[in-house]
PDB file of C-alpha atoms in Angstrom:
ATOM      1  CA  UNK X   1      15.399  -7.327  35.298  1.00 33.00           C
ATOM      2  CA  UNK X   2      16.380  -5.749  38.679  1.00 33.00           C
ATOM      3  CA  UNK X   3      16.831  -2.498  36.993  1.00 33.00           C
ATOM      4  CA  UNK X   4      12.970  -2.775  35.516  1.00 35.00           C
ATOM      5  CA  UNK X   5      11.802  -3.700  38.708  1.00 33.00           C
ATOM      6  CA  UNK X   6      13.102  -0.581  40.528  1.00 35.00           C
ATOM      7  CA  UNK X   7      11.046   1.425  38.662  1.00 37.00           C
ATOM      8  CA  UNK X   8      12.625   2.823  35.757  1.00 40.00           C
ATOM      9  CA  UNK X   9      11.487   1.042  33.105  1.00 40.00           C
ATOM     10  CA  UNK X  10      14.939   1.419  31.207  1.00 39.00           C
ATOM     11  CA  UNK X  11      15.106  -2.112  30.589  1.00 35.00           C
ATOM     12  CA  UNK X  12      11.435  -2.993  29.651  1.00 37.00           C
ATOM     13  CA  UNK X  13      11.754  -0.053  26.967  1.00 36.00           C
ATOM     14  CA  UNK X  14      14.859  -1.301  25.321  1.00 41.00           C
ATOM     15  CA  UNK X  15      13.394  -4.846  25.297  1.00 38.00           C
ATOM     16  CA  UNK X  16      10.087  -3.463  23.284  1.00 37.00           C
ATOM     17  CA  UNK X  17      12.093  -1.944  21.087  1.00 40.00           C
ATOM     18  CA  UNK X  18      14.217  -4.697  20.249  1.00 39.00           C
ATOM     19  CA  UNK X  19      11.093  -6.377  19.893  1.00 41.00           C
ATOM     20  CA  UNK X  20       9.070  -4.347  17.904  1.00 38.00           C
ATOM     21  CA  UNK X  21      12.180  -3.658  15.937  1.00 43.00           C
ATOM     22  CA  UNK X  22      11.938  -7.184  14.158  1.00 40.00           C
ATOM     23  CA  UNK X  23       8.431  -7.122  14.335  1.00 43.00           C
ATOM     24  CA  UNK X  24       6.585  -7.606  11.071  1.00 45.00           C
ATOM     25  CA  UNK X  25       5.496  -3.984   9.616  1.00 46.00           C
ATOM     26  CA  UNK X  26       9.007  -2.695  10.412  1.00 45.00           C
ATOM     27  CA  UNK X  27      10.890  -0.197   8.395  1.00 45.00           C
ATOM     28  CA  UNK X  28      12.121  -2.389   6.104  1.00 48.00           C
ATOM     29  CA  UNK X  29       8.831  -3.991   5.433  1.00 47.00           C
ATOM     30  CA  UNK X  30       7.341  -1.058   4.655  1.00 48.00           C
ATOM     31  CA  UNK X  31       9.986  -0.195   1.836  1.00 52.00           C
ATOM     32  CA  UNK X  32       9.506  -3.125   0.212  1.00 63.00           C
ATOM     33  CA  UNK X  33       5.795  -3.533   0.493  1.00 68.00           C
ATOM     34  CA  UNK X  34       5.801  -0.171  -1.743  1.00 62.00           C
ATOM     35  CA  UNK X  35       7.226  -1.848  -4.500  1.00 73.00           C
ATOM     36  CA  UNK X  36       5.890  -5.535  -4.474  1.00 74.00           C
ATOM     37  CA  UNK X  37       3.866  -4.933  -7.228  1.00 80.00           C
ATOM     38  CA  UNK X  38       6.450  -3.152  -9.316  1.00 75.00           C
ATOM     39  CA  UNK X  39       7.728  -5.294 -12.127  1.00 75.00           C
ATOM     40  CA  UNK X  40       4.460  -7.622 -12.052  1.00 80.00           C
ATOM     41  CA  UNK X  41       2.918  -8.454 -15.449  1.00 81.00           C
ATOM     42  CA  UNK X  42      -0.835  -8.047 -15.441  1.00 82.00           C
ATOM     43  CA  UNK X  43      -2.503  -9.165 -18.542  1.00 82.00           C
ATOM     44  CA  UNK X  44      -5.572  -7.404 -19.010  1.00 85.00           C
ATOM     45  CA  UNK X  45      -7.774  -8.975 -21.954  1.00 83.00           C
ATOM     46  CA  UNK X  46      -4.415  -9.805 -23.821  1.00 80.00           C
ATOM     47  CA  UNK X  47      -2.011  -7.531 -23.286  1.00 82.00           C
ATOM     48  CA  UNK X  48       0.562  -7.273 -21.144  1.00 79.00           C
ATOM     49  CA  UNK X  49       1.521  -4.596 -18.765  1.00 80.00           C
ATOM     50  CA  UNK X  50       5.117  -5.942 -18.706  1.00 72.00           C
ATOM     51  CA  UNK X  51       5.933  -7.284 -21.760  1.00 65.00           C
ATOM     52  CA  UNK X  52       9.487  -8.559 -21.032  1.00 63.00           C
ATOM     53  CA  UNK X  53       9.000  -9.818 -18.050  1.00 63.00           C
ATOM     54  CA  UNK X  54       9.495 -13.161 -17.731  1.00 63.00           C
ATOM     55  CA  UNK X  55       7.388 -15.609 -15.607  1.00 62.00           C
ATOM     56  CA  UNK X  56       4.089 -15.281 -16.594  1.00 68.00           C
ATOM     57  CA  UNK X  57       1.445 -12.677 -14.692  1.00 80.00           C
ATOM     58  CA  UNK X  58      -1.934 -12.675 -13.563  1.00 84.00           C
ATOM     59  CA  UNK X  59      -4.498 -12.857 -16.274  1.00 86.00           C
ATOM     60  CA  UNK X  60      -7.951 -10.804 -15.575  1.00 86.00           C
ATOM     61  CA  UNK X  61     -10.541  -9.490 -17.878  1.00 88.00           C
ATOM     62  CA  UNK X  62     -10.536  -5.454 -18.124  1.00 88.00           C
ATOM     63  CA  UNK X  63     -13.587  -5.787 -16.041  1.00 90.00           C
ATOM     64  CA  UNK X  64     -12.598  -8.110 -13.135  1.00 90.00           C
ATOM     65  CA  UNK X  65      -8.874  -5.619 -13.281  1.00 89.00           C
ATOM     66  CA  UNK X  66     -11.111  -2.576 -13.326  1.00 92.00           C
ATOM     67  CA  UNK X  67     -13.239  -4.317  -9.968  1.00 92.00           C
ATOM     68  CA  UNK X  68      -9.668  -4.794  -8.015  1.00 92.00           C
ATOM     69  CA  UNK X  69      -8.013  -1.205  -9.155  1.00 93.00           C
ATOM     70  CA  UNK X  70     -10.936   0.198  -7.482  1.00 93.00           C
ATOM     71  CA  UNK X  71     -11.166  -2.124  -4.288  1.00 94.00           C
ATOM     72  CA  UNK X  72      -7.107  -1.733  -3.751  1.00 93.00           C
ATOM     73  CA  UNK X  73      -7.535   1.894  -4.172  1.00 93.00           C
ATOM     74  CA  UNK X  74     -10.121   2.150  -2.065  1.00 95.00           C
ATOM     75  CA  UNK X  75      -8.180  -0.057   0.626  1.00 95.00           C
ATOM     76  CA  UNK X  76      -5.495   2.337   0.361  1.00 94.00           C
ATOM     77  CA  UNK X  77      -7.006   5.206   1.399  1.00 95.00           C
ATOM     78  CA  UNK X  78      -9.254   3.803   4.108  1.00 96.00           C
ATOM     79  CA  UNK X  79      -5.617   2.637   5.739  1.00 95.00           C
ATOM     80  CA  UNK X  80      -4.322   6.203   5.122  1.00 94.00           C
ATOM     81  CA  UNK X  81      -6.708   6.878   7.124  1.00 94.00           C
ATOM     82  CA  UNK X  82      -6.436   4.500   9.510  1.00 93.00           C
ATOM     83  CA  UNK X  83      -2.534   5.559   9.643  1.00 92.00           C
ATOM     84  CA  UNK X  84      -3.454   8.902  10.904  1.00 91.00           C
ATOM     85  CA  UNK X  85      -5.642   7.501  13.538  1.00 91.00           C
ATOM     86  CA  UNK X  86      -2.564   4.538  14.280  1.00 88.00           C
ATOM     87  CA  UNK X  87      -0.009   8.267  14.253  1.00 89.00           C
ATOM     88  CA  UNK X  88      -2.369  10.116  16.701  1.00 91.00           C
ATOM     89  CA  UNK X  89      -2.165   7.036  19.370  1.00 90.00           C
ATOM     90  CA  UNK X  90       1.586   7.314  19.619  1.00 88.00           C
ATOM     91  CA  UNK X  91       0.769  10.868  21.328  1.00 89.00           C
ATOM     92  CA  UNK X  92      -0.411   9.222  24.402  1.00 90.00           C
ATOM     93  CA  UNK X  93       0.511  10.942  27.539  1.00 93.00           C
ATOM     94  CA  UNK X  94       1.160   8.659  30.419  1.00 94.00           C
ATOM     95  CA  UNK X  95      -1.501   8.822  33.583  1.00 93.00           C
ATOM     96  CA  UNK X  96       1.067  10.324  35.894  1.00 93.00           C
ATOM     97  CA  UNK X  97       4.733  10.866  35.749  1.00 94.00           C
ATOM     98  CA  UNK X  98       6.180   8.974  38.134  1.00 95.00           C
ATOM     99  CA  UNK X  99       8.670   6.395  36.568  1.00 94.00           C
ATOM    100  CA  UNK X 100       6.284   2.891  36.490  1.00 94.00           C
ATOM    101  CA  UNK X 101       3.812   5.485  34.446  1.00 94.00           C
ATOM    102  CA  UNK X 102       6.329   6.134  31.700  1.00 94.00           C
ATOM    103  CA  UNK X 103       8.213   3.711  31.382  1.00 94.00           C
ATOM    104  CA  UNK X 104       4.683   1.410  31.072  1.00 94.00           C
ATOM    105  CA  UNK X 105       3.263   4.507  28.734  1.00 94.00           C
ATOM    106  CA  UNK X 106       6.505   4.407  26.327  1.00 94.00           C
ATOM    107  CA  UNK X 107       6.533   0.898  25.838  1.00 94.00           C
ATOM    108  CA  UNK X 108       2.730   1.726  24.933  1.00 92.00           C
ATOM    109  CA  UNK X 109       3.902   3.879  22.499  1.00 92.00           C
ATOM    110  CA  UNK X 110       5.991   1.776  21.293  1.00 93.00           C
ATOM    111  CA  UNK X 111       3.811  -0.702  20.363  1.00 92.00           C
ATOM    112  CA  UNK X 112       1.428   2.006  18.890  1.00 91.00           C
ATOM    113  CA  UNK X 113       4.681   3.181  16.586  1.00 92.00           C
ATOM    114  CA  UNK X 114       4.475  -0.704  15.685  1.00 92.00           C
ATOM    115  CA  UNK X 115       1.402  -0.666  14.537  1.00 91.00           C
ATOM    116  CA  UNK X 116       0.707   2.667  12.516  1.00 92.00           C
ATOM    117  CA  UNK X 117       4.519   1.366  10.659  1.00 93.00           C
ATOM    118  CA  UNK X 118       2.405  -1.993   9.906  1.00 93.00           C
ATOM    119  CA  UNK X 119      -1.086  -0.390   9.118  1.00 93.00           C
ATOM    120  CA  UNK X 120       1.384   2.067   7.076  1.00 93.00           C
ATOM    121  CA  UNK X 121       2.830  -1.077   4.599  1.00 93.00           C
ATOM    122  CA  UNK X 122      -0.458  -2.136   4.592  1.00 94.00           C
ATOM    123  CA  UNK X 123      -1.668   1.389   2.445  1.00 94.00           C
ATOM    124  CA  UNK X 124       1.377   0.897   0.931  1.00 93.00           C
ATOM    125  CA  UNK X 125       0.826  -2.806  -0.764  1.00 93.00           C
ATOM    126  CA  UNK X 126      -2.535  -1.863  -1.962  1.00 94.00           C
ATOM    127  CA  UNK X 127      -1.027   1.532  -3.272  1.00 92.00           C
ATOM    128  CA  UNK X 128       1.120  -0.478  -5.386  1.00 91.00           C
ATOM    129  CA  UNK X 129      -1.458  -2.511  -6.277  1.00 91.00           C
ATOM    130  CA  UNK X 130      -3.909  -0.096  -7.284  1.00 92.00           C
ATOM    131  CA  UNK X 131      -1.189   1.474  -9.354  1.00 90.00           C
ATOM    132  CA  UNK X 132       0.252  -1.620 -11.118  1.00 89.00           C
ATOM    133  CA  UNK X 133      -3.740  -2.044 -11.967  1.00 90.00           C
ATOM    134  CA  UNK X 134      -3.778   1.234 -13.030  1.00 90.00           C
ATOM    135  CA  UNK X 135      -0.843   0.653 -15.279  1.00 88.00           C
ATOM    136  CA  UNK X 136      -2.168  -1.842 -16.908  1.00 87.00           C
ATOM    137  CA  UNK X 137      -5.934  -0.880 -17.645  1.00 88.00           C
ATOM    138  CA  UNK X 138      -3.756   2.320 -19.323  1.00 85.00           C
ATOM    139  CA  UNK X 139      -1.962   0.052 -21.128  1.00 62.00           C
ATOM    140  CA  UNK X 140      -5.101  -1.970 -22.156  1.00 57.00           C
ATOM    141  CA  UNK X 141      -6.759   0.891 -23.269  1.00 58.00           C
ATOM    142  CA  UNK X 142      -3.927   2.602 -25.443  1.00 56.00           C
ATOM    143  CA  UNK X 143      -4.236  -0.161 -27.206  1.00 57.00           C
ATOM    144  CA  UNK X 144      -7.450  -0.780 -27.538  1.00 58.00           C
ATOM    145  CA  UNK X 145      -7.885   3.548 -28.528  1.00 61.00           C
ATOM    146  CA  UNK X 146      -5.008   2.359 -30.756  1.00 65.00           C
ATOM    147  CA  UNK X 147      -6.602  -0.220 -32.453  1.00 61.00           C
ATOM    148  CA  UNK X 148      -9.812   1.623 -32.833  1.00 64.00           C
ATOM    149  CA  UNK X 149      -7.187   4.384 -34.537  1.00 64.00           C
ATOM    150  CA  UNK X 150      -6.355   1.873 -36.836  1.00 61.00           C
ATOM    151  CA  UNK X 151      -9.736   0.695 -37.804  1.00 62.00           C
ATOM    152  CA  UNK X 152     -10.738   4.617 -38.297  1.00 61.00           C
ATOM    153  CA  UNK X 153      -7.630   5.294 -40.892  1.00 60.00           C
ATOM    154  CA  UNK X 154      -8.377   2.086 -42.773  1.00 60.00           C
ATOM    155  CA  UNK X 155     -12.008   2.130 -43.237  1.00 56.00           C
ATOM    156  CA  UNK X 156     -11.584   5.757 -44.476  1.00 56.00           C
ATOM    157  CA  UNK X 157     -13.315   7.599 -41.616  1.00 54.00           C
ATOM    158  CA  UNK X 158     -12.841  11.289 -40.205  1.00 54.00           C
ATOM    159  CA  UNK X 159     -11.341  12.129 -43.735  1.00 56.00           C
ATOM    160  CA  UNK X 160      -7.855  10.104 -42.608  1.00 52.00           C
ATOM    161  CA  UNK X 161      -6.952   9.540 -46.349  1.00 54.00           C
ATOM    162  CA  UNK X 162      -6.488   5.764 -45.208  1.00 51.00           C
ATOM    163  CA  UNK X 163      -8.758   3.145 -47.516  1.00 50.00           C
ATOM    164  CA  UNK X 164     -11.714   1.088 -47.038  1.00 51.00           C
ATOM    165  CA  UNK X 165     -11.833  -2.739 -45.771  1.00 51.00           C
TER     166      UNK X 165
END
């Protein structure tokens, strides 16, 4: 504490980054919102995304999952944005350079770092989302272009050779 005192803010800018360090929206947070969504089973009208999985999943109608892929991509660009913005702020110059200035101005950007990292998991969860979604609506309609495929060769259309029902 003596040392902050004096002026040169050594010991206030370790703290903060101890701090902010451990702070939710952290490195490691980040990594792993990416892939939250990963190996989740969304069962869109039926069929499953993830098959094997184990568990269970979420259930939704092609139209309510269609609704959410949209919102969580939408959310995930909006906070790519926002990311840029949260990126820019860690640029801040300090008011003067005497050593209360920055040392006051690099715990600021500290802090800023914190929160573009957080705002930057954020994009990252509804990313995943969005792309989880994704897989599954794909997956919901190979099947369903599959099934219509089947229908086609069986009822003898589009000179398939297959039979009628």
């Amino acid at each position: 504490m003596v040392e902050a005192s004096r002026g040169t803010g050594d010991f206030a800018v370790e703290a903060a980054q101890v701090g902010l360090s451990m702070a939710p929206g952290g490195a490691a947070v980040g990594a792993s919102m990416a892939s939250l969504w990963r190996n989740t089973n969304f069962i869109v009208d039926g069929k499953a995304s993830a098959p094997g999985a184990g568990g269970g999943g979420f259930e939704l109608d092609a139209d309510t999952a269609e609704g959410l892929y949209r919102e969580a991509a939408d959310l995930a660009w909006e906070l790519d944005r926002q990311v840029f913005e949260a990126d820019r702020l860690r640029e801040t110059r300090p008011p003067a350079e005497d050593p209360a200035s920055i040392g006051f101005n690099n715990v600021g950007n500290q802090a800023f770092d914190s929160g573009a990292q957080h705002v930057r998991a954020e994009a990252d969860f509804y990313r995943g989302l969005a792309f989880a979604l994704g897989k599954a609506l794909g997956m919901y309609q190979d099947s369903d272009d599959e099934a219509e495929r089947d229908v086609s060769t069986s009822g003898g259309e589009a000179d398939s050779g297959g039979g009628f029902i």
